[in-house]
Short mmCIF file of N, CA and C in Angstrom, two decimals:
data_model
loop_
_atom_site.label_atom_id
_atom_site.label_comp_id
_atom_site.label_asym_id
_atom_site.label_seq_id
_atom_site.Cartn_x
_atom_site.Cartn_y
_atom_site.Cartn_z
N MET A 209 -110.36 -140.90 7.39
CA MET A 209 -110.48 -141.55 8.67
C MET A 209 -109.64 -140.78 9.70
N SER A 210 -110.20 -140.56 10.85
CA SER A 210 -109.52 -139.78 11.88
C SER A 210 -108.84 -140.72 12.88
N ASP A 211 -107.67 -140.32 13.35
CA ASP A 211 -106.97 -141.12 14.35
C ASP A 211 -106.88 -140.37 15.69
N ILE A 212 -107.77 -139.42 15.91
CA ILE A 212 -107.73 -138.61 17.14
C ILE A 212 -108.01 -139.47 18.37
N GLY A 213 -108.92 -140.42 18.29
CA GLY A 213 -109.31 -141.21 19.44
C GLY A 213 -108.41 -142.39 19.75
N ILE A 214 -107.31 -142.56 19.04
CA ILE A 214 -106.48 -143.74 19.23
C ILE A 214 -105.81 -143.75 20.61
N LEU A 215 -105.31 -142.63 21.06
CA LEU A 215 -104.53 -142.58 22.29
C LEU A 215 -105.32 -142.03 23.47
N ASN A 216 -106.58 -142.35 23.57
CA ASN A 216 -107.40 -141.82 24.66
C ASN A 216 -107.60 -142.79 25.80
N ASP A 217 -107.14 -144.02 25.69
CA ASP A 217 -107.33 -144.97 26.79
C ASP A 217 -106.27 -144.72 27.87
N PRO A 218 -106.53 -145.14 29.10
CA PRO A 218 -105.59 -144.86 30.20
C PRO A 218 -104.20 -145.45 30.00
N VAL A 219 -104.10 -146.62 29.39
CA VAL A 219 -102.78 -147.23 29.19
C VAL A 219 -101.95 -146.39 28.22
N SER A 220 -102.57 -145.90 27.16
CA SER A 220 -101.86 -145.05 26.21
C SER A 220 -101.44 -143.73 26.85
N GLN A 221 -102.29 -143.18 27.69
CA GLN A 221 -101.95 -141.94 28.37
C GLN A 221 -100.76 -142.13 29.31
N MET A 222 -100.72 -143.26 30.04
CA MET A 222 -99.58 -143.53 30.92
C MET A 222 -98.31 -143.75 30.11
N PHE A 223 -98.42 -144.41 28.96
CA PHE A 223 -97.25 -144.63 28.10
C PHE A 223 -96.71 -143.30 27.58
N ILE A 224 -97.58 -142.41 27.18
CA ILE A 224 -97.15 -141.10 26.69
C ILE A 224 -96.46 -140.32 27.81
N ALA A 225 -97.01 -140.36 29.02
CA ALA A 225 -96.37 -139.67 30.15
C ALA A 225 -95.01 -140.27 30.44
N LEU A 226 -94.88 -141.59 30.33
CA LEU A 226 -93.59 -142.24 30.56
C LEU A 226 -92.57 -141.86 29.50
N VAL A 227 -92.99 -141.77 28.26
CA VAL A 227 -92.08 -141.41 27.18
C VAL A 227 -91.58 -139.97 27.34
N PHE A 228 -92.49 -139.04 27.63
CA PHE A 228 -92.09 -137.64 27.76
C PHE A 228 -91.33 -137.37 29.05
N GLY A 229 -91.58 -138.12 30.09
CA GLY A 229 -90.87 -137.93 31.35
C GLY A 229 -89.69 -138.86 31.51
N GLY A 230 -89.43 -139.70 30.51
CA GLY A 230 -88.39 -140.72 30.59
C GLY A 230 -86.99 -140.24 30.90
N PRO A 231 -86.55 -139.12 30.35
CA PRO A 231 -85.17 -138.69 30.67
C PRO A 231 -84.94 -138.47 32.17
N GLY A 232 -85.96 -138.16 32.90
CA GLY A 232 -85.81 -137.98 34.34
C GLY A 232 -85.54 -139.26 35.09
N LEU A 233 -85.81 -140.41 34.47
CA LEU A 233 -85.56 -141.69 35.11
C LEU A 233 -84.07 -141.95 35.34
N LEU A 234 -83.22 -141.21 34.66
CA LEU A 234 -81.78 -141.37 34.84
C LEU A 234 -81.32 -140.98 36.24
N LEU A 235 -82.14 -140.25 36.97
CA LEU A 235 -81.77 -139.87 38.34
C LEU A 235 -81.88 -141.05 39.30
N GLY A 236 -82.40 -142.17 38.83
CA GLY A 236 -82.45 -143.36 39.67
C GLY A 236 -81.07 -143.93 39.94
N ILE A 237 -80.14 -143.75 39.03
CA ILE A 237 -78.78 -144.28 39.21
C ILE A 237 -78.07 -143.59 40.38
N PRO A 238 -78.06 -142.25 40.45
CA PRO A 238 -77.45 -141.63 41.64
C PRO A 238 -78.20 -141.96 42.92
N GLY A 239 -79.50 -142.14 42.82
CA GLY A 239 -80.27 -142.52 44.01
C GLY A 239 -79.82 -143.86 44.56
N ALA A 240 -79.54 -144.80 43.67
CA ALA A 240 -79.07 -146.11 44.11
C ALA A 240 -77.65 -146.03 44.67
N LEU A 241 -76.83 -145.18 44.08
CA LEU A 241 -75.44 -145.06 44.54
C LEU A 241 -75.34 -144.32 45.87
N LEU A 242 -76.23 -143.38 46.11
CA LEU A 242 -76.16 -142.60 47.35
C LEU A 242 -76.74 -143.34 48.56
N TRP A 243 -77.72 -144.19 48.35
CA TRP A 243 -78.36 -144.90 49.45
C TRP A 243 -77.94 -146.36 49.37
N LYS A 244 -76.75 -146.67 49.90
CA LYS A 244 -76.12 -147.97 49.70
C LYS A 244 -76.84 -149.11 50.41
N LYS A 245 -77.48 -148.86 51.54
CA LYS A 245 -78.16 -149.93 52.26
C LYS A 245 -79.45 -150.37 51.57
N HIS A 246 -80.09 -149.45 50.89
CA HIS A 246 -81.36 -149.74 50.22
C HIS A 246 -81.28 -149.28 48.78
N ARG A 247 -80.52 -149.99 47.97
CA ARG A 247 -80.27 -149.56 46.59
C ARG A 247 -81.54 -149.52 45.75
N ILE A 248 -82.41 -150.51 45.91
CA ILE A 248 -83.63 -150.53 45.09
C ILE A 248 -84.54 -149.37 45.46
N ALA A 249 -84.70 -149.13 46.75
CA ALA A 249 -85.53 -148.00 47.18
C ALA A 249 -84.92 -146.68 46.75
N GLY A 250 -83.60 -146.56 46.84
CA GLY A 250 -82.93 -145.33 46.39
C GLY A 250 -83.10 -145.11 44.90
N ALA A 251 -83.00 -146.20 44.13
CA ALA A 251 -83.18 -146.08 42.68
C ALA A 251 -84.62 -145.69 42.36
N LEU A 252 -85.58 -146.28 43.04
CA LEU A 252 -86.98 -145.94 42.78
C LEU A 252 -87.30 -144.50 43.18
N LEU A 253 -86.79 -144.07 44.32
CA LEU A 253 -87.05 -142.69 44.74
C LEU A 253 -86.38 -141.69 43.80
N GLY A 254 -85.16 -141.98 43.39
CA GLY A 254 -84.48 -141.10 42.44
C GLY A 254 -85.20 -141.07 41.10
N ALA A 255 -85.67 -142.22 40.65
CA ALA A 255 -86.37 -142.29 39.37
C ALA A 255 -87.71 -141.56 39.43
N VAL A 256 -88.43 -141.74 40.51
CA VAL A 256 -89.72 -141.05 40.64
C VAL A 256 -89.50 -139.54 40.73
N GLY A 257 -88.52 -139.12 41.51
CA GLY A 257 -88.23 -137.68 41.61
C GLY A 257 -87.81 -137.09 40.27
N GLY A 258 -86.93 -137.78 39.57
CA GLY A 258 -86.50 -137.30 38.25
C GLY A 258 -87.63 -137.29 37.24
N PHE A 259 -88.47 -138.31 37.30
CA PHE A 259 -89.62 -138.39 36.40
C PHE A 259 -90.56 -137.21 36.63
N ILE A 260 -90.83 -136.91 37.89
CA ILE A 260 -91.73 -135.80 38.21
C ILE A 260 -91.13 -134.47 37.76
N ILE A 261 -89.85 -134.27 38.01
CA ILE A 261 -89.19 -133.02 37.61
C ILE A 261 -89.23 -132.85 36.09
N CYS A 262 -88.90 -133.91 35.38
CA CYS A 262 -88.88 -133.84 33.92
C CYS A 262 -90.28 -133.65 33.35
N LEU A 263 -91.25 -134.37 33.88
CA LEU A 263 -92.62 -134.26 33.37
C LEU A 263 -93.21 -132.89 33.65
N VAL A 264 -92.97 -132.34 34.84
CA VAL A 264 -93.47 -131.00 35.16
C VAL A 264 -92.80 -129.96 34.28
N GLY A 265 -91.49 -130.12 34.04
CA GLY A 265 -90.80 -129.18 33.14
C GLY A 265 -91.37 -129.23 31.74
N TRP A 266 -91.66 -130.44 31.26
CA TRP A 266 -92.26 -130.57 29.93
C TRP A 266 -93.65 -129.95 29.90
N MET A 267 -94.44 -130.17 30.95
CA MET A 267 -95.79 -129.63 30.99
C MET A 267 -95.78 -128.10 31.05
N ILE A 268 -94.81 -127.53 31.76
CA ILE A 268 -94.70 -126.08 31.82
C ILE A 268 -94.29 -125.52 30.47
N SER A 269 -93.36 -126.22 29.79
CA SER A 269 -92.92 -125.72 28.49
C SER A 269 -94.02 -125.82 27.43
N LYS A 270 -94.94 -126.71 27.60
CA LYS A 270 -96.06 -126.85 26.65
C LYS A 270 -97.31 -126.11 27.12
N ASP A 271 -97.18 -125.29 28.16
CA ASP A 271 -98.28 -124.49 28.72
C ASP A 271 -99.47 -125.34 29.15
N ILE A 272 -99.20 -126.53 29.68
CA ILE A 272 -100.25 -127.37 30.22
C ILE A 272 -100.51 -126.99 31.68
N LEU A 273 -99.45 -126.64 32.41
CA LEU A 273 -99.61 -126.22 33.80
C LEU A 273 -99.60 -124.72 33.90
#
C-alpha cells in the first residue's frame, strides 16, 4: 500500500510549510519588543518576516527555488 497521496491536501501542505518554516517564527518576539505601541502587529510582522526568511532558506537548500 502506498502512502504517497496522504499529504496532498491543502491543509497538509500548509502544515508542512509551517513545520519547516517554524524556526523563523521566533522573530516575532523582537518584533513585539521593538514596536511597543502595537505589540501584536509587531509580533505578527516579525513572525511573518522570519517565517518567510526561514522557508525561503529551506527551499533554496533543497533546490526547490
